[in-house]
PDB file of C-alpha atoms and ligand atoms in Angstrom:
ATOM      1  CA  MET A1273     218.316   3.513  21.586  1.00 45.00           C
ATOM      2  CA  SER A1274     215.477   3.315  18.967  1.00 51.00           C
ATOM      3  CA  ALA A1275     217.434   1.458  16.307  1.00 50.00           C
ATOM      4  CA  PRO A1276     215.733   0.807  13.078  1.00 59.00           C
ATOM      5  CA  LEU A1277     215.669  -2.691  12.100  1.00 72.00           C
ATOM      6  CA  PRO A1278     217.336  -3.177   8.592  1.00 87.00           C
ATOM      7  CA  GLU A1279     213.912  -4.808   7.511  1.00 87.00           C
ATOM      8  CA  THR A1280     212.057  -1.625   8.001  1.00 91.00           C
ATOM      9  CA  MET A1281     214.232   0.429   5.772  1.00 92.00           C
ATOM     10  CA  ASP A1282     213.346   1.131   2.091  1.00 93.00           C
ATOM     11  CA  TRP A1283     216.308  -0.755   0.256  1.00 93.00           C
ATOM     12  CA  SER A1284     214.678  -0.415  -3.105  1.00 92.00           C
ATOM     13  CA  LYS A1285     216.400   2.569  -4.393  1.00 88.00           C
ATOM     14  CA  ASP A1286     220.100   2.832  -5.547  1.00 86.00           C
ATOM     15  CA  GLY A1287     220.725  -0.920  -5.620  1.00 89.00           C
ATOM     16  CA  GLY A1288     220.122  -1.490  -1.839  1.00 94.00           C
ATOM     17  CA  LEU A1289     222.332   1.377  -0.726  1.00 96.00           C
ATOM     18  CA  LEU A1290     221.228   4.146   1.558  1.00 96.00           C
ATOM     19  CA  PRO A1291     223.257   7.369   2.507  1.00 96.00           C
ATOM     20  CA  LEU A1292     224.655   7.169   6.140  1.00 97.00           C
ATOM     21  CA  ILE A1293     225.206  10.638   7.696  1.00 97.00           C
ATOM     22  CA  VAL A1294     227.515  10.449  10.695  1.00 97.00           C
ATOM     23  CA  GLN A1295     227.257  13.310  13.518  1.00 94.00           C
ATOM     24  CA  HIS A1296     229.405  13.721  16.542  1.00 89.00           C
ATOM     25  CA  ALA A1297     227.275  12.666  19.586  1.00 87.00           C
ATOM     26  CA  HIS A1298     228.416  15.463  21.441  1.00 78.00           C
ATOM     27  CA  ASP A1299     228.213  18.530  19.210  1.00 76.00           C
ATOM     28  CA  ALA A1300     226.175  17.341  16.284  1.00 82.00           C
ATOM     29  CA  ARG A1301     228.951  18.156  13.848  1.00 85.00           C
ATOM     30  CA  VAL A1302     228.804  16.324  10.572  1.00 92.00           C
ATOM     31  CA  LEU A1303     231.747  13.913  10.444  1.00 94.00           C
ATOM     32  CA  MET A1304     231.372  12.080   7.335  1.00 96.00           C
ATOM     33  CA  VAL A1305     228.773  10.677   4.821  1.00 97.00           C
ATOM     34  CA  GLY A1306     228.836   7.298   3.463  1.00 97.00           C
ATOM     35  CA  PHE A1307     226.529   4.472   2.269  1.00 97.00           C
ATOM     36  CA  ALA A1308     225.129   1.529   4.021  1.00 97.00           C
ATOM     37  CA  ASN A1309     223.598  -1.695   2.551  1.00 96.00           C
ATOM     38  CA  ARG A1310     221.570  -4.070   4.678  1.00 95.00           C
ATOM     39  CA  GLU A1311     224.540  -5.853   5.777  1.00 96.00           C
ATOM     40  CA  ALA A1312     226.537  -2.825   6.926  1.00 96.00           C
ATOM     41  CA  LEU A1313     223.457  -1.560   9.028  1.00 96.00           C
ATOM     42  CA  ALA A1314     223.284  -4.977  10.593  1.00 95.00           C
ATOM     43  CA  ARG A1315     226.857  -5.064  11.458  1.00 97.00           C
ATOM     44  CA  THR A1316     226.626  -1.472  12.869  1.00 97.00           C
ATOM     45  CA  LEU A1317     223.850  -2.300  15.210  1.00 95.00           C
ATOM     46  CA  GLU A1318     225.655  -5.713  16.316  1.00 96.00           C
ATOM     47  CA  THR A1319     228.986  -4.457  16.943  1.00 97.00           C
ATOM     48  CA  GLY A1320     228.269  -0.723  18.188  1.00 97.00           C
ATOM     49  CA  GLU A1321     230.760   0.299  15.437  1.00 98.00           C
ATOM     50  CA  VAL A1322     229.779   2.038  12.311  1.00 98.00           C
ATOM     51  CA  HIS A1323     229.996  -0.037   9.184  1.00 98.00           C
ATOM     52  CA  PHE A1324     229.630   1.290   5.563  1.00 98.00           C
ATOM     53  CA  TRP A1325     229.461  -0.340   2.137  1.00 96.00           C
ATOM     54  CA  SER A1326     232.563   0.993   0.536  1.00 95.00           C
ATOM     55  CA  ARG A1327     231.621   1.767  -3.257  1.00 93.00           C
ATOM     56  CA  SER A1328     235.361   1.854  -4.153  1.00 93.00           C
ATOM     57  CA  LYS A1329     236.495  -1.400  -2.320  1.00 93.00           C
ATOM     58  CA  GLN A1330     233.024  -3.163  -3.022  1.00 95.00           C
ATOM     59  CA  ARG A1331     232.747  -4.555   0.435  1.00 97.00           C
ATOM     60  CA  ILE A1332     231.690  -3.972   3.797  1.00 97.00           C
ATOM     61  CA  TRP A1333     234.018  -1.392   5.450  1.00 97.00           C
ATOM     62  CA  ARG A1334     234.405  -1.007   9.067  1.00 97.00           C
ATOM     63  CA  LYS A1335     235.236   2.569   9.625  1.00 97.00           C
ATOM     64  CA  GLY A1336     238.561   2.515  11.228  1.00 96.00           C
ATOM     65  CA  GLU A1337     239.395  -1.072  10.488  1.00 95.00           C
ATOM     66  CA  SER A1338     242.964   0.065   9.400  1.00 94.00           C
ATOM     67  CA  SER A1339     243.473   3.513  11.101  1.00 93.00           C
ATOM     68  CA  GLY A1340     241.924   2.521  14.378  1.00 95.00           C
ATOM     69  CA  HIS A1341     239.763   5.647  14.306  1.00 95.00           C
ATOM     70  CA  VAL A1342     236.436   3.813  14.600  1.00 97.00           C
ATOM     71  CA  LEU A1343     233.190   5.424  15.041  1.00 97.00           C
ATOM     72  CA  LYS A1344     231.360   4.261  18.400  1.00 96.00           C
ATOM     73  CA  LEU A1345     227.727   4.172  17.669  1.00 96.00           C
ATOM     74  CA  VAL A1346     225.571   6.073  19.966  1.00 93.00           C
ATOM     75  CA  SER A1347     222.273   6.192  18.081  1.00 93.00           C
ATOM     76  CA  ILE A1348     221.030   5.594  14.648  1.00 95.00           C
ATOM     77  CA  ALA A1349     217.622   6.589  13.213  1.00 93.00           C
ATOM     78  CA  PRO A1350     215.959   6.736   9.736  1.00 94.00           C
ATOM     79  CA  ASP A1351     214.789   9.787   7.847  1.00 94.00           C
ATOM     80  CA  CYS A1352     211.151  10.318   7.048  1.00 93.00           C
ATOM     81  CA  ASP A1353     210.587   7.919   4.247  1.00 91.00           C
ATOM     82  CA  ARG A1354     213.313   5.482   5.504  1.00 93.00           C
ATOM     83  CA  ASP A1355     215.727   5.782   2.754  1.00 94.00           C
ATOM     84  CA  ALA A1356     218.604   7.545   4.613  1.00 96.00           C
ATOM     85  CA  LEU A1357     220.105   7.114   8.009  1.00 96.00           C
ATOM     86  CA  LEU A1358     221.439   9.604  10.485  1.00 96.00           C
ATOM     87  CA  CYS A1359     223.657   8.355  13.081  1.00 96.00           C
ATOM     88  CA  GLN A1360     225.306   9.866  16.093  1.00 94.00           C
ATOM     89  CA  ALA A1361     228.641   8.583  17.103  1.00 95.00           C
ATOM     90  CA  LEU A1362     231.811   9.168  19.136  1.00 92.00           C
ATOM     91  CA  PRO A1363     235.023   9.008  17.070  1.00 93.00           C
ATOM     92  CA  ALA A1364     238.133   7.202  18.345  1.00 93.00           C
ATOM     93  CA  GLY A1365     240.228   9.822  16.339  1.00 89.00           C
ATOM     94  CA  PRO A1366     240.191  12.090  13.351  1.00 90.00           C
ATOM     95  CA  THR A1367     237.321  10.725  11.156  1.00 93.00           C
ATOM     96  CA  CYS A1368     238.856  12.083   7.797  1.00 92.00           C
ATOM     97  CA  HIS A1369     241.805  10.523   6.109  1.00 90.00           C
ATOM     98  CA  ARG A1370     243.350  13.940   6.040  1.00 90.00           C
ATOM     99  CA  GLY A1371     243.737  13.831   9.783  1.00 88.00           C
ATOM    100  CA  THR A1372     241.109  16.346  10.375  1.00 86.00           C
ATOM    101  CA  ALA A1373     237.898  15.674  12.699  1.00 86.00           C
ATOM    102  CA  SER A1374     235.226  15.920   9.998  1.00 89.00           C
ATOM    103  CA  CYS A1375     235.440  15.358   6.175  1.00 93.00           C
ATOM    104  CA  PHE A1376     233.836  18.730   5.964  1.00 90.00           C
ATOM    105  CA  ASP A1377     235.454  21.857   6.335  1.00 84.00           C
ATOM    106  CA  GLY A1378     233.768  24.962   7.787  1.00 72.00           C
ATOM    107  CA  GLU A1379     231.441  26.297  10.429  1.00 59.00           C
ATOM    108  CA  THR A1380     230.950  24.077  13.611  1.00 57.00           C
ATOM    109  CA  PRO A1381     227.736  24.523  15.617  1.00 59.00           C
ATOM    110  CA  ALA A1382     227.802  27.313  18.289  1.00 52.00           C
ATOM    111  CA  HIS A1383     227.706  24.874  21.164  1.00 54.00           C
ATOM    112  CA  SER A1384     230.718  22.902  19.786  1.00 66.00           C
ATOM    113  CA  TRP A1385     232.874  25.326  21.900  1.00 77.00           C
ATOM    114  CA  LEU A1386     231.108  23.956  24.962  1.00 82.00           C
ATOM    115  CA  ASN A1387     232.430  20.556  23.922  1.00 78.00           C
ATOM    116  CA  GLU A1388     235.928  21.997  23.477  1.00 79.00           C
ATOM    117  CA  LEU A1389     235.624  23.379  26.889  1.00 88.00           C
ATOM    118  CA  GLU A1390     234.526  20.241  28.229  1.00 87.00           C
ATOM    119  CA  THR A1391     237.634  18.476  26.574  1.00 83.00           C
ATOM    120  CA  LEU A1392     239.785  21.101  28.146  1.00 88.00           C
ATOM    121  CA  ILE A1393     238.173  20.385  31.568  1.00 92.00           C
ATOM    122  CA  ASP A1394     238.828  16.846  31.174  1.00 88.00           C
ATOM    123  CA  ALA A1395     242.405  17.397  30.344  1.00 88.00           C
ATOM    124  CA  ARG A1396     242.875  19.668  33.359  1.00 92.00           C
ATOM    125  CA  ALA A1397     241.181  17.255  35.694  1.00 91.00           C
ATOM    126  CA  SER A1398     244.217  15.001  35.867  1.00 90.00           C
ATOM    127  CA  GLY A1399     246.571  17.796  36.423  1.00 92.00           C
ATOM    128  CA  ASP A1400     248.146  19.115  39.704  1.00 93.00           C
ATOM    129  CA  PRO A1401     245.678  20.655  42.099  1.00 93.00           C
ATOM    130  CA  ALA A1402     248.342  23.038  43.294  1.00 94.00           C
ATOM    131  CA  LYS A1403     248.582  24.466  39.750  1.00 93.00           C
ATOM    132  CA  SER A1404     245.256  23.944  38.171  1.00 95.00           C
ATOM    133  CA  TYR A1405     241.991  25.431  39.323  1.00 96.00           C
ATOM    134  CA  VAL A1406     239.895  22.703  37.680  1.00 96.00           C
ATOM    135  CA  ALA A1407     241.892  19.974  39.150  1.00 96.00           C
ATOM    136  CA  ARG A1408     241.623  21.595  42.635  1.00 96.00           C
ATOM    137  CA  LEU A1409     237.753  21.866  42.148  1.00 97.00           C
ATOM    138  CA  LEU A1410     237.530  18.263  40.956  1.00 96.00           C
ATOM    139  CA  ALA A1411     239.842  16.913  43.915  1.00 96.00           C
ATOM    140  CA  ALA A1412     237.506  18.691  46.362  1.00 96.00           C
ATOM    141  CA  PRO A1413     234.234  17.117  47.707  1.00 97.00           C
ATOM    142  CA  VAL A1414     231.126  17.760  45.549  1.00 97.00           C
ATOM    143  CA  ALA A1415     229.890  20.147  47.917  1.00 98.00           C
ATOM    144  CA  ARG A1416     232.632  22.641  46.946  1.00 97.00           C
ATOM    145  CA  ARG A1417     231.558  22.375  43.361  1.00 98.00           C
ATOM    146  CA  ALA A1418     227.894  22.642  44.163  1.00 98.00           C
ATOM    147  CA  GLN A1419     228.713  25.793  46.197  1.00 98.00           C
ATOM    148  CA  LYS A1420     230.474  27.386  43.348  1.00 98.00           C
ATOM    149  CA  VAL A1421     227.441  26.896  41.015  1.00 98.00           C
ATOM    150  CA  GLY A1422     225.256  28.244  43.664  1.00 98.00           C
ATOM    151  CA  GLU A1423     227.276  31.339  44.112  1.00 98.00           C
ATOM    152  CA  GLU A1424     227.685  31.963  40.502  1.00 98.00           C
ATOM    153  CA  GLY A1425     223.982  31.283  39.913  1.00 98.00           C
ATOM    154  CA  LEU A1426     223.194  34.149  42.614  1.00 98.00           C
ATOM    155  CA  GLU A1427     225.641  36.341  41.046  1.00 98.00           C
ATOM    156  CA  THR A1428     224.160  35.886  37.447  1.00 98.00           C
ATOM    157  CA  ALA A1429     220.596  36.637  38.986  1.00 98.00           C
ATOM    158  CA  LEU A1430     221.939  39.696  40.761  1.00 98.00           C
ATOM    159  CA  ALA A1431     223.594  40.952  37.570  1.00 98.00           C
ATOM    160  CA  ALA A1432     220.520  40.556  35.483  1.00 98.00           C
ATOM    161  CA  VAL A1433     218.354  42.566  38.302  1.00 98.00           C
ATOM    162  CA  SER A1434     220.988  45.324  38.213  1.00 97.00           C
ATOM    163  CA  GLY A1435     220.486  45.859  34.454  1.00 96.00           C
ATOM    164  CA  ASP A1436     224.262  45.455  33.787  1.00 96.00           C
ATOM    165  CA  VAL A1437     224.430  43.440  30.615  1.00 97.00           C
ATOM    166  CA  ASP A1438     228.038  43.272  30.517  1.00 97.00           C
ATOM    167  CA  ALA A1439     228.251  41.862  34.134  1.00 97.00           C
ATOM    168  CA  LEU A1440     225.539  39.465  33.210  1.00 97.00           C
ATOM    169  CA  ARG A1441     227.388  38.017  30.311  1.00 97.00           C
ATOM    170  CA  GLY A1442     230.413  37.551  32.556  1.00 97.00           C
ATOM    171  CA  GLU A1443     228.559  36.077  35.401  1.00 97.00           C
ATOM    172  CA  ALA A1444     226.701  33.646  32.956  1.00 97.00           C
ATOM    173  CA  ALA A1445     230.025  32.648  31.732  1.00 96.00           C
ATOM    174  CA  ASP A1446     231.339  31.847  35.210  1.00 97.00           C
ATOM    175  CA  LEU A1447     228.089  29.790  35.707  1.00 97.00           C
ATOM    176  CA  VAL A1448     228.285  27.678  32.786  1.00 96.00           C
ATOM    177  CA  PHE A1449     231.909  27.053  33.350  1.00 97.00           C
ATOM    178  CA  HIS A1450     231.240  25.862  36.934  1.00 98.00           C
ATOM    179  CA  LEU A1451     228.092  24.134  35.795  1.00 97.00           C
ATOM    180  CA  LEU A1452     230.350  22.026  33.342  1.00 96.00           C
ATOM    181  CA  VAL A1453     232.944  21.197  36.095  1.00 97.00           C
ATOM    182  CA  LEU A1454     229.979  20.122  38.319  1.00 97.00           C
ATOM    183  CA  LEU A1455     228.390  17.945  35.784  1.00 96.00           C
ATOM    184  CA  ARG A1456     231.827  16.290  35.008  1.00 95.00           C
ATOM    185  CA  GLY A1457     232.448  15.637  38.659  1.00 96.00           C
ATOM    186  CA  GLN A1458     229.131  13.515  38.699  1.00 96.00           C
ATOM    187  CA  GLY A1459     229.779  11.781  35.394  1.00 93.00           C
ATOM    188  CA  LEU A1460     227.622  13.804  33.050  1.00 92.00           C
ATOM    189  CA  ARG A1461     228.388  15.876  29.998  1.00 87.00           C
ATOM    190  CA  PHE A1462     226.588  18.905  28.590  1.00 86.00           C
ATOM    191  CA  ALA A1463     225.057  16.635  25.827  1.00 79.00           C
ATOM    192  CA  ASP A1464     223.305  14.816  28.648  1.00 84.00           C
ATOM    193  CA  VAL A1465     221.595  18.117  29.566  1.00 88.00           C
ATOM    194  CA  LEU A1466     220.912  18.891  26.006  1.00 80.00           C
ATOM    195  CA  GLY A1467     219.414  15.314  25.462  1.00 78.00           C
ATOM    196  CA  GLU A1468     217.082  16.011  28.699  1.00 86.00           C
ATOM    197  CA  LEU A1469     215.910  19.320  27.057  1.00 84.00           C
ATOM    198  CA  ALA A1470     215.169  17.616  23.737  1.00 78.00           C
ATOM    199  CA  GLN A1471     213.165  14.960  25.235  1.00 81.00           C
ATOM    200  CA  ARG A1472     211.114  17.242  27.184  1.00 85.00           C
ATOM    201  CA  HIS A1473     210.568  19.190  24.135  1.00 78.00           C
ATOM    202  CA  ARG A1474     209.442  16.336  22.368  1.00 77.00           C
ATOM    203  CA  GLU A1475     207.028  15.203  25.309  1.00 78.00           C
ATOM    204  CA  ASP A1476     205.781  18.517  26.403  1.00 71.00           C
ATOM    205  CA  MET A1477     205.443  20.663  23.246  1.00 61.00           C
ATOM    206  CA  PRO A1478     203.972  18.545  20.395  1.00 55.00           C
ATOM    207  CA  GLY A1479     203.975  20.388  17.317  1.00 49.00           C
TER     208      GLY A1479
HETATM  209 ZN1   ZN B2708     237.527  12.698   4.710  1.00 94.40          ZN
END
């Protein structure tokens, strides 16, 4: 985590307060926006839980201090002129006081459905292997899940070569689903794959 030290931020504007935008670490959905002063940022970095300066309470506010719906810090970074902060976090519950995941209503990023699918796979994982296909796959040795990804990968490739776009869409969906199950079995999430792609993009394709 490349954390900005509070000392490197520009605290000169707005009475020492910086906007702090919080995104869900898995699907990049904006969860909430608040303000941080130097101490709130320091406590966020120390504790790994997101702290704000509450303008209404006029004190440091640890998000979730009363509701328990804390925001676990994954990463935090400054903007270009170091007078705003963007943070990725994992929420322990609904972020908004209305009980919704986000303080903002409306469109979610396209890949957030992948996150929902992963949540569904997580829920099925502990199910009865006799009744749940996902539970059965995850109860089997890794070779079984790997075999499924191999088969679906081949079927996807064959569908593409055949020129049948409907078949390609269907086989690709099967491939992605089984890939998510394979990743989960090995302790990875799709966000880890996206992180890898983003890092390659930064390293290999400057500009
Ligand atoms: Zn809210």
